[in-house]
C-alpha cells in the first residue's frame, strides 16, 4: 500500500509557504632591539585591543604552559621540543578529528546511494496523490521536494552523520593553531609578564635553535623554513585536487582554491618576518598536515581508522595522483 499520507502534510506546508517562496602585522614585524628590556617595551606598546585579549586568554595560557611542560620534561633543545609538541598535538587532536571528518563524509556518500530508490517511490506516490487530491503541478513538486528533504533528514539522523559535523575539524584546528602561534610569540617576547621565568625562557630560545636558525627569537634570514612552509601548503592544496576523480570544478570551488593558493604564497614573507620559532612551528604543522592527507587517502589506512568504504572511493589513490599530475603538466 502506498504511503500517500506522508506527502499530504508536506503539500499543506508548501501551499502555505508559496507566497513566501515566490513573492512578487606592522608593529609585530619590527626587528628585535638589542636588549630584552627594549624589546618588552616595544612589544608591550603594540599590545592592545583584541590581540592583547587573545594573548592573555585562557586557551593561550594553557598552550603556553603545555609548551613549557614539554620542554621541561623532554630536556631537549627548544627546536626539538617544538617539533615534538607540534607532532603530539596534531596526533592527539587534529588527526582523530580528520578521521572523524572522513567517517562522516563516507557515511553521507553512502546515504546518497539510497536516495534514488526513495525518490522513485515518492514519484509514484506523488502521481497517485495528484489524481486523488487534484494537486496542481506546483503543489506536487513542492510536496515531493519537501518529503525528500524529510526522508534525507531521517537517514542522516539514523546514521548520525549531520553534514555540519564535517566542519568540526576546522572549529578545533584553527583556534588551536592560533593559540599555539600566539603562545610561541608570547614566549619570544616574554609576554604576558616579563618576569624572571620569562627571561630565562627567552635566553634559552635565543640559543635553542640549530644550523641556520641558532637563535629562535629572530627571523629566519635564510628563508628556508618560510619557503618550505609555502611549498607544504601549496602541496596540500594540489594534493586535494589531484586525488579527485570528479569532473570539472564549479566556479566557486575554483575561486576558493585560488584564494588558498594566494594565502599560501602570502604566508612566505610573513613567516620570514616573524621569530624563527614561529616559522618552524608553522612549517612542522603544515608538513604533518601534508603527511596526514597522504595517509588518509589510502584505503588500507581508512579501514584501519574504521572509515566506511564507499562506492566512489579510489582504490589506488597514489597512482591516480601521478596520472593526474602528468596530465596537468602536459596541458600546461
Coordinates of C-alpha atoms in Angstrom, one line a residue:
X1 CA 0.0 0.0 0.0
X2 CA 1.3 3.4 -0.9
X3 CA 2.2 5.8 1.9
X4 CA 0.5 8.8 0.3
X5 CA -0.3 10.2 3.8
X6 CA 3.4 11.3 4.3
X7 CA 3.0 13.6 1.3
X8 CA -0.1 15.4 2.5
X9 CA 1.5 17.4 5.4
X10 CA 4.3 18.5 3.1
X11 CA 1.9 19.6 0.5
X12 CA -0.1 21.7 3.0
X13 CA 3.0 23.3 4.4
X14 CA 4.3 24.1 0.9
X15 CA 0.9 25.6 -0.1
X16 CA 1.2 27.9 2.9
X17 CA 4.7 28.9 2.1
X18 CA 4.2 29.5 -1.6
X19 CA 3.6 33.3 -1.2
X20 CA 6.9 33.5 0.7
X21 CA 8.8 31.3 -1.7
X22 CA 7.6 33.0 -4.8
X23 CA 6.8 36.6 -3.8
X24 CA 6.0 39.2 -6.1
X25 CA 51.4 42.9 11.1
X26 CA 53.1 46.3 11.1
X27 CA 54.4 46.7 14.7
X28 CA 54.9 43.0 15.2
X29 CA 57.3 42.7 12.3
X30 CA 59.9 45.1 13.7
X31 CA 63.5 43.9 14.3
X32 CA 64.2 42.9 17.8
X33 CA 66.1 45.5 19.9
X34 CA 69.4 44.7 21.3
X35 CA 68.3 44.5 24.9
X36 CA 65.4 42.4 26.2
X37 CA 64.1 45.5 28.2
X38 CA 63.7 47.5 25.0
X39 CA 62.1 44.5 23.3
X40 CA 59.5 44.2 26.0
X41 CA 58.7 47.9 25.9
X42 CA 58.3 47.9 22.1
X43 CA 56.0 44.8 22.1
X44 CA 54.1 46.0 25.1
X45 CA 53.3 49.2 23.2
X46 CA 51.6 47.1 20.5
X47 CA 49.7 45.0 23.0
X48 CA 46.2 46.5 22.8
X49 CA 42.7 45.6 21.8
X50 CA 41.7 42.2 20.6
X51 CA 45.3 40.9 20.2
X52 CA 46.0 41.7 23.9
X53 CA 42.9 39.8 24.8
X54 CA 43.9 36.8 22.8
X55 CA 47.5 37.0 24.1
X56 CA 46.2 36.8 27.7
X57 CA 43.3 34.4 27.1
X58 CA 42.9 31.1 28.9
X59 CA 43.5 28.9 25.7
X60 CA 46.8 30.7 25.0
X61 CA 47.8 30.3 28.7
X62 CA 47.1 26.6 28.6
X63 CA 49.1 26.2 25.3
X64 CA 52.0 28.2 26.7
X65 CA 52.1 26.0 29.8
X66 CA 52.0 22.9 27.6
X67 CA 55.0 24.1 25.6
X68 CA 57.0 24.8 28.7
X69 CA 56.0 21.4 30.2
X70 CA 57.1 19.5 27.1
X71 CA 60.4 21.3 27.0
X72 CA 61.0 20.7 30.8
X73 CA 60.0 17.0 30.7
X74 CA 61.9 16.2 27.5
X75 CA 65.1 18.0 28.4
X76 CA 65.6 18.6 24.7
X77 CA 66.7 21.8 22.9
X78 CA 63.9 24.2 22.2
X79 CA 63.8 23.4 18.5
X80 CA 63.4 19.7 19.2
X81 CA 60.7 20.2 21.9
X82 CA 58.9 22.5 19.5
X83 CA 58.7 19.7 16.8
X84 CA 57.7 17.1 19.4
X85 CA 55.0 19.3 20.9
X86 CA 53.6 20.1 17.5
X87 CA 53.5 16.5 16.3
X88 CA 51.9 15.4 19.6
X89 CA 49.1 18.0 19.4
X90 CA 48.5 17.1 15.8
X91 CA 48.4 13.4 16.6
X92 CA 46.2 13.7 19.6
X93 CA 43.8 16.4 18.5
X94 CA 43.7 17.1 14.7
X95 CA 44.4 13.6 13.4
X96 CA 41.4 12.0 15.2
X97 CA 39.2 14.9 14.1
X98 CA 40.4 14.4 10.5
X99 CA 39.5 10.7 10.7
X100 CA 36.1 11.7 12.2
X101 CA 35.5 14.1 9.3
X102 CA 36.4 11.3 6.8
X103 CA 34.0 9.0 8.5
X104 CA 31.1 11.5 8.3
X105 CA 31.8 12.2 4.6
X106 CA 31.8 8.5 3.9
X107 CA 28.5 8.0 5.7
X108 CA 27.0 10.9 3.7
X109 CA 28.2 9.4 0.5
X110 CA 26.7 6.1 1.3
X111 CA 23.4 7.7 2.2
X112 CA 23.3 9.2 -1.3
X113 CA 23.1 5.7 -2.7
X114 CA 19.8 5.2 -1.0
X115 CA 18.2 8.3 -2.4
X116 CA 17.3 7.0 -6.0
X117 CA 15.1 4.2 -4.7
X118 CA 13.4 6.6 -2.3
X119 CA 12.9 9.2 -5.0
X120 CA 11.4 6.7 -7.3
X121 CA 8.9 5.5 -4.7
X122 CA 7.9 9.1 -3.9
X123 CA 7.4 10.0 -7.5
X124 CA 4.9 7.1 -7.8
X125 CA 3.2 8.2 -4.6
X126 CA 3.1 11.8 -5.9
X127 CA 1.5 10.8 -9.1
X128 CA -1.2 8.9 -7.2
X129 CA -1.7 11.9 -4.9
X130 CA -2.2 14.3 -7.8
X131 CA -5.1 12.2 -9.1
X132 CA -6.7 11.7 -5.7
X133 CA -6.3 15.2 -4.3
X134 CA -6.3 17.2 -7.6
X135 CA -3.0 18.8 -6.8
X136 CA -1.6 21.3 -9.4
X137 CA 2.0 20.8 -10.7
X138 CA 3.5 23.4 -8.3
X139 CA 2.0 21.8 -5.2
X140 CA 3.0 18.3 -6.4
X141 CA 6.7 19.4 -7.0
X142 CA 6.8 21.3 -3.7
X143 CA 5.4 18.3 -1.8
X144 CA 7.9 16.0 -3.5
X145 CA 10.9 18.2 -2.6
X146 CA 9.7 18.7 1.0
X147 CA 9.1 15.0 1.5
X148 CA 12.5 14.1 0.0
X149 CA 14.2 16.5 2.4
X150 CA 12.3 14.8 5.3
X151 CA 13.5 11.4 4.1
X152 CA 17.1 12.7 3.8
X153 CA 17.0 14.1 7.4
X154 CA 15.6 10.8 8.6
X155 CA 18.6 9.0 7.0
X156 CA 21.0 11.5 8.5
X157 CA 19.6 11.0 12.0
X158 CA 19.6 7.2 11.5
X159 CA 23.3 7.2 10.7
X160 CA 24.2 10.1 13.0
X161 CA 26.1 12.0 10.2
X162 CA 24.8 15.5 10.0
X163 CA 26.8 17.4 7.4
X164 CA 27.7 20.1 9.9
X165 CA 29.9 17.6 11.7
X166 CA 32.3 17.7 8.7
X167 CA 33.3 21.2 9.9
X168 CA 34.3 20.0 13.4
X169 CA 38.0 19.8 12.3
X170 CA 38.1 23.4 11.3
X171 CA 36.4 24.5 14.6
X172 CA 39.2 22.9 16.6
X173 CA 42.2 23.2 14.3
X174 CA 42.1 26.9 13.6
X175 CA 41.7 28.1 17.2
X176 CA 44.4 25.6 18.3
X177 CA 46.7 26.9 15.5
X178 CA 46.1 30.5 16.6
X179 CA 46.6 29.7 20.3
X180 CA 49.9 27.9 19.8
X181 CA 51.1 30.6 17.4
X182 CA 50.3 33.3 20.0
X183 CA 51.9 31.1 22.7
X184 CA 55.2 31.0 20.8
X185 CA 55.0 34.7 20.2
X186 CA 54.5 35.2 24.0
X187 CA 57.5 33.1 24.8
X188 CA 59.6 35.0 22.4
X189 CA 58.6 38.4 23.7
X190 CA 58.3 37.5 27.4
X191 CA 54.6 38.0 27.5
X192 CA 52.2 38.5 29.2
X193 CA 54.5 39.2 32.2
X194 CA 58.3 39.7 31.7
X195 CA 59.2 38.0 35.0
X196 CA 62.4 36.0 35.7
X197 CA 60.9 32.8 34.3
X198 CA 60.0 34.5 31.1
X199 CA 63.5 36.0 30.8
X200 CA 65.1 32.5 31.3
X201 CA 62.8 31.1 28.6
X202 CA 63.8 33.9 26.3
X203 CA 67.5 33.2 26.9
X204 CA 67.0 29.5 26.2
X205 CA 65.2 30.3 23.0
X206 CA 68.0 32.6 21.9
X207 CA 70.4 29.6 21.9
X208 CA 67.9 26.8 21.4
X209 CA 68.0 26.6 17.6
X210 CA 70.1 24.6 15.2
X211 CA 72.1 25.0 12.0
X212 CA 70.9 28.0 10.0
X213 CA 68.5 29.1 12.8
X214 CA 70.6 29.1 16.0
X215 CA 68.5 31.9 17.6
X216 CA 64.8 31.1 17.6
X217 CA 63.9 34.6 18.7
X218 CA 64.9 36.3 15.4
X219 CA 63.5 35.8 11.9
X220 CA 64.9 33.0 9.6
X221 CA 67.3 35.1 7.4
X222 CA 67.9 32.1 5.1
X223 CA 64.2 31.9 4.2
X224 CA 64.4 28.1 4.2
X225 CA 61.5 27.5 6.6
X226 CA 59.3 30.2 5.1
X227 CA 59.7 28.8 1.6
X228 CA 59.2 25.3 2.9
X229 CA 56.0 26.4 4.6
X230 CA 54.7 27.8 1.3
X231 CA 55.6 24.7 -0.6
X232 CA 53.9 22.4 2.0
X233 CA 50.7 24.5 2.0
X234 CA 50.6 24.5 -1.8
X235 CA 51.3 20.8 -1.9
X236 CA 48.3 20.2 0.4
X237 CA 46.1 22.2 -2.0
X238 CA 47.3 20.5 -5.1
X239 CA 47.1 17.1 -3.4
X240 CA 43.4 17.6 -2.8
X241 CA 42.8 18.5 -6.4
X242 CA 44.9 15.7 -7.9
X243 CA 43.3 13.0 -5.8
X244 CA 39.8 13.7 -7.1
X245 CA 38.1 11.7 -9.9
X246 CA 35.1 14.1 -10.3
X247 CA 34.6 16.2 -13.4
X248 CA 35.2 20.0 -13.8
X249 CA 35.0 22.0 -10.6
X250 CA 32.5 24.8 -10.1
X251 CA 33.4 28.4 -10.3
X252 CA 33.1 28.8 -6.6
X253 CA 35.4 25.9 -5.9
X254 CA 38.0 27.4 -8.4
X255 CA 37.8 30.8 -6.6
X256 CA 38.2 29.2 -3.2
X257 CA 41.2 27.1 -4.4
X258 CA 42.9 30.2 -5.9
X259 CA 42.3 32.1 -2.7
X260 CA 44.1 29.4 -0.6
X261 CA 46.9 29.4 -3.2
X262 CA 47.4 33.1 -2.7
X263 CA 47.3 32.8 1.0
X264 CA 50.0 30.1 0.9
X265 CA 52.2 32.4 -1.0
X266 CA 51.5 35.4 1.2
X267 CA 52.4 33.3 4.3
X268 CA 56.0 33.0 3.0
X269 CA 57.1 36.7 3.6
X270 CA 55.1 36.7 6.8
X271 CA 56.9 33.6 8.1
X272 CA 60.2 35.3 7.1
X273 CA 59.4 38.4 9.2
X274 CA 58.4 36.6 12.5
X275 CA 60.7 34.8 15.0
X276 CA 62.0 31.6 13.5
X277 CA 60.4 29.5 16.2
X278 CA 57.0 30.6 14.7
X279 CA 58.2 29.7 11.2
X280 CA 59.5 26.4 12.4
X281 CA 56.1 25.7 14.2
X282 CA 54.1 26.6 11.1
X283 CA 56.3 24.5 8.8
X284 CA 56.2 21.5 11.1
X285 CA 52.4 21.7 11.4
X286 CA 51.9 22.0 7.6
X287 CA 54.4 19.2 6.9
X288 CA 52.4 17.0 9.3
X289 CA 49.2 18.0 7.6
X290 CA 50.7 17.0 4.2
X291 CA 51.7 13.6 5.5
X292 CA 48.3 13.2 7.2
X293 CA 46.4 14.0 3.9
X294 CA 48.6 11.5 2.1
X295 CA 48.0 8.7 4.6
X296 CA 44.2 9.3 4.8
X297 CA 44.0 8.8 1.0
X298 CA 44.9 5.1 1.4
X299 CA 42.0 2.7 1.6
X300 CA 44.1 0.5 3.9
X301 CA 44.6 3.4 6.3
X302 CA 40.9 4.3 6.1
X303 CA 39.9 0.7 7.1
X304 CA 42.4 0.8 9.9
X305 CA 40.8 4.0 11.2
X306 CA 37.3 2.5 10.7
X307 CA 36.3 4.8 7.9
X308 CA 33.4 3.2 6.0
X309 CA 34.1 2.1 2.4
X310 CA 32.2 4.0 -0.3
X311 CA 31.4 3.3 -4.0
X312 CA 33.4 6.4 -5.1
X313 CA 36.5 5.5 -3.1
X314 CA 39.6 5.4 -5.2
X315 CA 41.3 2.0 -4.9
X316 CA 44.7 3.3 -6.0
X317 CA 44.8 7.0 -5.0
X318 CA 48.6 7.4 -5.4
X319 CA 48.6 6.1 -9.0
X320 CA 45.7 8.5 -9.7
X321 CA 47.6 11.4 -8.3
X322 CA 50.6 10.6 -10.5
X323 CA 48.4 10.2 -13.6
X324 CA 46.5 13.5 -12.9
X325 CA 49.8 15.3 -12.3
X326 CA 51.3 14.1 -15.6
X327 CA 48.1 15.1 -17.4
X328 CA 48.2 18.5 -15.8
X329 CA 51.8 19.1 -16.7
X330 CA 51.2 18.1 -20.3
X331 CA 48.3 20.5 -20.5
X332 CA 50.3 23.3 -19.0

